[in-house]
Coordinates of C-alpha atoms in Angstrom, one line a residue:
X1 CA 73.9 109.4 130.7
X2 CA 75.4 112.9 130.1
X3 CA 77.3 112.8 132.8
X4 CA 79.1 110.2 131.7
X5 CA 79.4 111.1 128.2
X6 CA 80.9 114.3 129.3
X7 CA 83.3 112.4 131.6
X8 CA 84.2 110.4 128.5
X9 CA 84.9 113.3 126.7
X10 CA 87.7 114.3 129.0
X11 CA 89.2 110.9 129.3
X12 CA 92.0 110.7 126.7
X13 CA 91.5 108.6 123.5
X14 CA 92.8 104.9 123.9
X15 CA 95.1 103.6 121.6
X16 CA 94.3 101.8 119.2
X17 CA 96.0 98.2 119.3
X18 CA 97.7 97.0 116.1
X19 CA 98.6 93.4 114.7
X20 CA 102.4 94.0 115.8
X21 CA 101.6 94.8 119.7
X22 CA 99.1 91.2 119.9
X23 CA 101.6 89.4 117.4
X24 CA 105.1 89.0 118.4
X25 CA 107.9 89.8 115.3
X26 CA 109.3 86.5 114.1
X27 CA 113.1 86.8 113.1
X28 CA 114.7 86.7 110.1
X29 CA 115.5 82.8 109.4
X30 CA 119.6 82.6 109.8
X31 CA 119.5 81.6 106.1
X32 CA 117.6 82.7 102.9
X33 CA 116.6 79.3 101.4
X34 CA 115.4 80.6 98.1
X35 CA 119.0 83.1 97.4
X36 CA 120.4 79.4 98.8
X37 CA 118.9 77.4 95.9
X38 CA 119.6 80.9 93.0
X39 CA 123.2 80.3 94.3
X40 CA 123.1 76.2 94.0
X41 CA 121.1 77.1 90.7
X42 CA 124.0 79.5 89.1
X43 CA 126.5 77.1 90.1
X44 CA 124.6 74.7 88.1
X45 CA 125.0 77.2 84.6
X46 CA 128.9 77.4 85.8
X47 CA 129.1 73.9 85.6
X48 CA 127.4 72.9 82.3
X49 CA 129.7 75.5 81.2
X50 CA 133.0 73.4 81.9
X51 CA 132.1 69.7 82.9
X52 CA 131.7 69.2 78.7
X53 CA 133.5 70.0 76.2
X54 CA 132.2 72.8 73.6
X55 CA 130.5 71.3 70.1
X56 CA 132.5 74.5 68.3
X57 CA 134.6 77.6 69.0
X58 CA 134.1 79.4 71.8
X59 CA 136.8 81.2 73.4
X60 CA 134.9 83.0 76.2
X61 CA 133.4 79.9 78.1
X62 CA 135.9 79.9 80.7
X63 CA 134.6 83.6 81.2
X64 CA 131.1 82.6 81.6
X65 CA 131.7 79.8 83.9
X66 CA 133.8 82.3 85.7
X67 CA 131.2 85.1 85.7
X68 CA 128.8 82.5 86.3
X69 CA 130.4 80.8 89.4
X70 CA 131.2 84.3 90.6
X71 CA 127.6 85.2 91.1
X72 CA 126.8 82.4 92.4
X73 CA 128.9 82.7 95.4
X74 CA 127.4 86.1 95.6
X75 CA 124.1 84.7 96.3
X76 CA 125.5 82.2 98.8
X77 CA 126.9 84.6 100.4
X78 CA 123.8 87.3 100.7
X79 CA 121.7 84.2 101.7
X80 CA 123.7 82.8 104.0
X81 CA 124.1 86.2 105.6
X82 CA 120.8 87.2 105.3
X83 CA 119.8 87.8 108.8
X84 CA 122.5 90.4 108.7
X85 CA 122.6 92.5 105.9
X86 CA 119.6 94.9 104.3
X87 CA 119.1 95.9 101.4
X88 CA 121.1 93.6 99.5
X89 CA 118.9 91.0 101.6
X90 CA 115.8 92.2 101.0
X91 CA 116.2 92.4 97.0
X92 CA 117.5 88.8 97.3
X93 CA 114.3 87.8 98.7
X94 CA 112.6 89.5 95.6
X95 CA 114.4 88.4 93.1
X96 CA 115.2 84.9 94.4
X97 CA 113.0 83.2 92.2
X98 CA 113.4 84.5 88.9
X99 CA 117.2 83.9 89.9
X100 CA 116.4 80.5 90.1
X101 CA 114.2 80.0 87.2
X102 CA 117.0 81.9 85.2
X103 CA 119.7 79.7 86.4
X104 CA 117.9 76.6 85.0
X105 CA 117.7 78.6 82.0
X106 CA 121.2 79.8 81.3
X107 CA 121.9 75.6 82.0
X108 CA 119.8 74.3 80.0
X109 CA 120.6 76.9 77.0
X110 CA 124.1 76.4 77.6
X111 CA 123.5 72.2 77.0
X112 CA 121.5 72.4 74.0
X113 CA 123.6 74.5 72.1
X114 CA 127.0 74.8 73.3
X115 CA 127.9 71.0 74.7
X116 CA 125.2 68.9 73.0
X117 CA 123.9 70.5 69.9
X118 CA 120.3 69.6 70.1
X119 CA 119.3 73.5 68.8
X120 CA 121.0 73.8 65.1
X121 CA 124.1 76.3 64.8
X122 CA 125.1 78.9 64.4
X123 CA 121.3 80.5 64.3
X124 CA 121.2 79.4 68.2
X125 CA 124.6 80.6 69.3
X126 CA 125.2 79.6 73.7
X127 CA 125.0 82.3 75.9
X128 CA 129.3 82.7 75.7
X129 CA 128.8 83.6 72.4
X130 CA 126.8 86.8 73.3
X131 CA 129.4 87.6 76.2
X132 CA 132.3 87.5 73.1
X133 CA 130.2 89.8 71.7
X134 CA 129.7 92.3 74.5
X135 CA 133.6 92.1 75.1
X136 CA 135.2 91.7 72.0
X137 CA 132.8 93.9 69.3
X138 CA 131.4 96.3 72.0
X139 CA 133.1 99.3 70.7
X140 CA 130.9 98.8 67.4
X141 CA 128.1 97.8 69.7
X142 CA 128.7 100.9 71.9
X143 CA 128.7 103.0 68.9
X144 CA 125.4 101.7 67.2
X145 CA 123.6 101.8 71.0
X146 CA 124.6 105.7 71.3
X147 CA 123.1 106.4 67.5
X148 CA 120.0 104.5 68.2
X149 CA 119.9 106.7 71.4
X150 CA 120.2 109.7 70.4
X151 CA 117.7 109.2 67.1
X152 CA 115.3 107.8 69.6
X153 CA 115.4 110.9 72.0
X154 CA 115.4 113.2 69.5
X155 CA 112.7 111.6 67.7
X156 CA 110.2 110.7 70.8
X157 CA 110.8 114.0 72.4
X158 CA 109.5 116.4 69.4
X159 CA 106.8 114.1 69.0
X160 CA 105.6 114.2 72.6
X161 CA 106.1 118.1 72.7
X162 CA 103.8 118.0 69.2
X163 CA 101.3 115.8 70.4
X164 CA 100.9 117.6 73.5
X165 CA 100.5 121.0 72.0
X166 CA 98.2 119.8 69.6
X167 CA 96.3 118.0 71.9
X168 CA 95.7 120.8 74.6
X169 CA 95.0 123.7 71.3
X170 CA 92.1 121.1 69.9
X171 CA 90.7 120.2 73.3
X172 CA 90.5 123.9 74.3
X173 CA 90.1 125.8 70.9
X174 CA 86.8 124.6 68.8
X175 CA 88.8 126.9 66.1
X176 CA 91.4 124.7 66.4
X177 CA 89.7 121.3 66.5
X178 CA 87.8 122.8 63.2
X179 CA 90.8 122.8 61.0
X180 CA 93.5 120.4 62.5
X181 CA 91.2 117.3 63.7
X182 CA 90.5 116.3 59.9
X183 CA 94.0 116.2 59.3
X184 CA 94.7 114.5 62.3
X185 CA 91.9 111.9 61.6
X186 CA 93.4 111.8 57.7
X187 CA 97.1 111.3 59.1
X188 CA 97.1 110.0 62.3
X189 CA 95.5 106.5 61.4
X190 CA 98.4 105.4 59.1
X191 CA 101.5 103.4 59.9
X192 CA 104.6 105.7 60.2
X193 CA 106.1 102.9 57.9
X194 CA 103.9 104.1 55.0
X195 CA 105.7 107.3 54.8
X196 CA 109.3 105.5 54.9
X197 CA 109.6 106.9 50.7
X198 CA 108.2 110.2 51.3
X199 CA 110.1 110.9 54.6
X200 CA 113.5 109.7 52.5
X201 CA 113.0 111.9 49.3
X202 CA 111.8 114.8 51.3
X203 CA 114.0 115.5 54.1
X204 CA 118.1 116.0 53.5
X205 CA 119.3 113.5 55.2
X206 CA 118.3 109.7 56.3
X207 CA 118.8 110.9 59.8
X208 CA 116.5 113.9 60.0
X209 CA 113.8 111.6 58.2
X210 CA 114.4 108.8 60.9
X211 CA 113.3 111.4 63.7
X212 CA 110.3 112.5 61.2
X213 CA 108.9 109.5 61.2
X214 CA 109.4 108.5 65.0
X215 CA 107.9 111.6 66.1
X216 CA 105.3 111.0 63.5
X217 CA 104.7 107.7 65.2
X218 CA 105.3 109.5 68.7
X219 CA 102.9 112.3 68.1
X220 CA 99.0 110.8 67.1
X221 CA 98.3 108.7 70.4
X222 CA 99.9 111.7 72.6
X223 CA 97.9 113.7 71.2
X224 CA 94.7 112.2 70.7
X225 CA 95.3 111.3 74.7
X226 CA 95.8 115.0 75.3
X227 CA 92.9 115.8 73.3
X228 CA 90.4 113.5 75.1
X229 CA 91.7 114.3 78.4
X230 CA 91.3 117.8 78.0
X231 CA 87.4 117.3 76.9
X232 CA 86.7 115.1 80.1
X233 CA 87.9 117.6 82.8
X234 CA 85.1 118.1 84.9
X235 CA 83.2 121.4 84.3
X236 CA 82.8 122.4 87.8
X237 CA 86.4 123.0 88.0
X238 CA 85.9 126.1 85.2
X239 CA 83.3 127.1 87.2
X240 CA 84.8 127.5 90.4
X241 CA 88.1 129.1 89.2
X242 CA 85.8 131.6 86.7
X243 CA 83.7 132.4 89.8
X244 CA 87.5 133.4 91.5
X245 CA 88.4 135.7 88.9
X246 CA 90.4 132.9 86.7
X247 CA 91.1 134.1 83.4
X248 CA 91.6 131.2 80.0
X249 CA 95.5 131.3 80.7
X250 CA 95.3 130.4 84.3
X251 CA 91.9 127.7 83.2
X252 CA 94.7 126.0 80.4
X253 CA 98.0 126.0 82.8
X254 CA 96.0 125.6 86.3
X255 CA 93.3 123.5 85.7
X256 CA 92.9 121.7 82.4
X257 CA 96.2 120.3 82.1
X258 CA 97.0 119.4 85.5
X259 CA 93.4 117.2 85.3
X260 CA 94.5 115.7 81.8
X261 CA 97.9 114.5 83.0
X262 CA 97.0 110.9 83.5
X263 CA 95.8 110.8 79.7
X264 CA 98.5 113.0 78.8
X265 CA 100.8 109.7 80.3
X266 CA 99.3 106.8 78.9
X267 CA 99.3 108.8 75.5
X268 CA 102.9 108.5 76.5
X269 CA 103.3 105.1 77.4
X270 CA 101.5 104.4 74.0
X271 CA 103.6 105.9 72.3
X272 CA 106.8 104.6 73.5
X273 CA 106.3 100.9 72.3
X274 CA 105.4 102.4 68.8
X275 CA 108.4 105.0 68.7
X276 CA 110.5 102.2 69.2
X277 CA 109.6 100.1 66.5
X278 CA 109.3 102.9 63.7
X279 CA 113.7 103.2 65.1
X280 CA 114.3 99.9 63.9
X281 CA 112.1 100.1 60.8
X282 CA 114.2 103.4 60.4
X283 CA 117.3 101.8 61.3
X284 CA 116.8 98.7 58.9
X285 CA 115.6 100.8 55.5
X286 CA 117.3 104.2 55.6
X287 CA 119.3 105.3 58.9
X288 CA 122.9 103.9 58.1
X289 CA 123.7 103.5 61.9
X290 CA 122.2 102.4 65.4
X291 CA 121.1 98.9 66.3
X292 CA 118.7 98.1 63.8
X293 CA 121.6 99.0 61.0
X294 CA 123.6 96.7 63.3
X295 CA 121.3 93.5 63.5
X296 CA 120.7 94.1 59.9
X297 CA 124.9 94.1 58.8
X298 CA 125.0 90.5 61.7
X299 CA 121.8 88.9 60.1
X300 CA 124.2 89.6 56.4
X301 CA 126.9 88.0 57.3
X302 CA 125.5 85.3 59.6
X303 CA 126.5 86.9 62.7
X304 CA 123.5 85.9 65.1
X305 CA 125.1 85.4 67.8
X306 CA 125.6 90.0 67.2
X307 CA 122.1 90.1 66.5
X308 CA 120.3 88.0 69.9
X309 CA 123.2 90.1 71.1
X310 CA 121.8 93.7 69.5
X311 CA 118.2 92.8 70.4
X312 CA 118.6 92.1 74.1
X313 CA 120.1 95.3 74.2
X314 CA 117.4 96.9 72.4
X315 CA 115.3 95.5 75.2
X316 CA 117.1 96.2 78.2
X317 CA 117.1 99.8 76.4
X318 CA 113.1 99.9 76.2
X319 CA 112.7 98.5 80.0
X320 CA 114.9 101.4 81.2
X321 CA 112.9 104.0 79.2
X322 CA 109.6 102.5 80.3
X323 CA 111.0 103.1 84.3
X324 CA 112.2 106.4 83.4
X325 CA 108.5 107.3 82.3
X326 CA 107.0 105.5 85.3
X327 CA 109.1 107.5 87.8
X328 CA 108.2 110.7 85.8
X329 CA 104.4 109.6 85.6
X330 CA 105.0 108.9 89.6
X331 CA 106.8 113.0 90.5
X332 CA 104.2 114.9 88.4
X333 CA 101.3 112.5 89.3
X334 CA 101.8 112.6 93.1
X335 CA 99.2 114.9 93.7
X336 CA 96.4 113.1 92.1
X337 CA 97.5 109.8 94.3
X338 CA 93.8 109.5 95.6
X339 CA 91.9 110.3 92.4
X340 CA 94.1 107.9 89.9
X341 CA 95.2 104.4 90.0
X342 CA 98.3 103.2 91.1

């Protein structure tokens, strides 16, 4: 027996057979069937768009039809070429069929308001209504998207810098925790609504109060998440770096934060949703600017086809911000990719 173990231990290590070398790779099919049926589905919305005639004014429906019809083709195209091309394949094949279900979607919308008038008008407006309004009003759109921009950044960033602060001093300092976790329990709880009159009389201007009250907003669940991930690092961690000669500075910058991080982000994530609402609260009661002021000034005058048009950007505007934060949670987090989940 040993001799053969110890002629085993010479031999060199087989390899180890995976599902590709007993499987043979099937080819791409010549055509994507699902970007096939998007494309068949977006000429569909193309279509509807010009085999009726419009129930009101609408200038810009020959647009959609053409923007319509346009990616439609697109997706004809990528599919039918899909055993060719990468990447543009590949996100085809992701995508395919929310294309599709959106296709139906932009058809039937695009029946029940524009060419049949089964949804009453004008607070239903068709989906050329909105593209008017990203053409024709964008420079006043552009202008209210930059102020809402730049109130939210301003607003969520002092917050999140606040919060964090705070957070790390009460987890770490019991001095600390003593005299700001009353206040904290005393202010954090209420809405950042509530302060609307006292964030309006006290600060100079409606603007500087807007990003009062979304850091306000911004601030409690950061920080509380700080807080509570600074109290649950594990102990043994102290230890060890004490026993190497760590002093408090390197135990705050070294080891307690880096192991609160993934609190520190959902704090974030948290916080995001509620910043967001406290800028159109802001926007709609004090800040004379941004998209709330805008969807305000379109529901006045009966503009709604500018409001669906404001919101959806408003939207689009909080999906990007939630990615940014993911791909930031994702390049400071990449360390911890065994101990957290993804």
């Amino acid at each position: 027996m040993s001799d053969i173990s110890s002629r085993s231990e010479g031999r060199p290590a087989a390899p180890r057979l995976t599902l590709a070398d007993v499987v043979p790779a099937v080819p791409r099919p010549l055509v994507d069937v699902v970007g096939l049926v998007a494309g068949i589905a977006w000429f569909a919305v193309a279509a509807s768009a010009l085999a009726l005639e419009d129930v009101g004014d609408w200038p810009r429906t020959p647009t959609f039809a053409a923007a319509a019809g346009l990616l439609a083709a697109g997706f004809i195209a990528v599919a039918l070429a899909s055993r060719w091309l990468g990447a543009p394949s590949r996100w085809l094949d992701r995508a395919g069929l929310w294309l599709i279900v959106l296709g139906l979607f932009f058809t039937l919308w695009q029946l029940a308001s524009a060419k049949l008038g089964w949804v009453p008008l004008p607070f239903f407006p068709p989906p050329q209504a909105l593209l008017e309004v990203y053409l024709d009003d964008f420079p006043r759109l552009g202008e209210s998207i930059l102020a809402s921009v730049k109130l939210q950044l301003w607003g969520y960033s002092i917050g999140a810098v606040a919060g964090f602060l705070t957070g790390v001093s009460i987890g770490w300092s019991q001095r600390a925790a003593y005299w700001v976790h009353p206040v904290l329990r005393f202010i954090g709880p209420l809405p950042a609504g509530a302060w609307l009159p006292i964030a309006f009389f006290a600060f100079p201007s409606s603007w500087s109060a807007g990003i009062f009250l979304i850091a306000l907003a911004t601030g409690f669940p950061v920080t509380v998440l700080t807080w509570s991930g600074i109290l649950s690092v594990n102990p043994a961690y102290y230890d060890v770096a004490r026993t190497l000669g760590a002093r408090s500075r390197f135990l705050v910058l070294k080891v307690a934060i880096p192991a609160a991080l993934p609190h520190v982000f959902v704090g974030l994530f948290m916080a995001l949703g509620t910043s967001f609402s406290v800028l159109v609260v802001a926007e709609l009661l004090g800040v004379k600017a941004g998209l709330g002021f805008y969807m305000q000034a379109a529901q006045g005058w009966g503009d709604y086809a500018n409001l669906y048009a404001a919101l959806l950007v408003l939207a689009l505007i909080c999906s990007g911000a939630v990615s940014l934060l993911f791909a930031a949670r994702d390049r400071f987090l990449s360390w911890q990719k065994d101990l957290v989940t993804w």
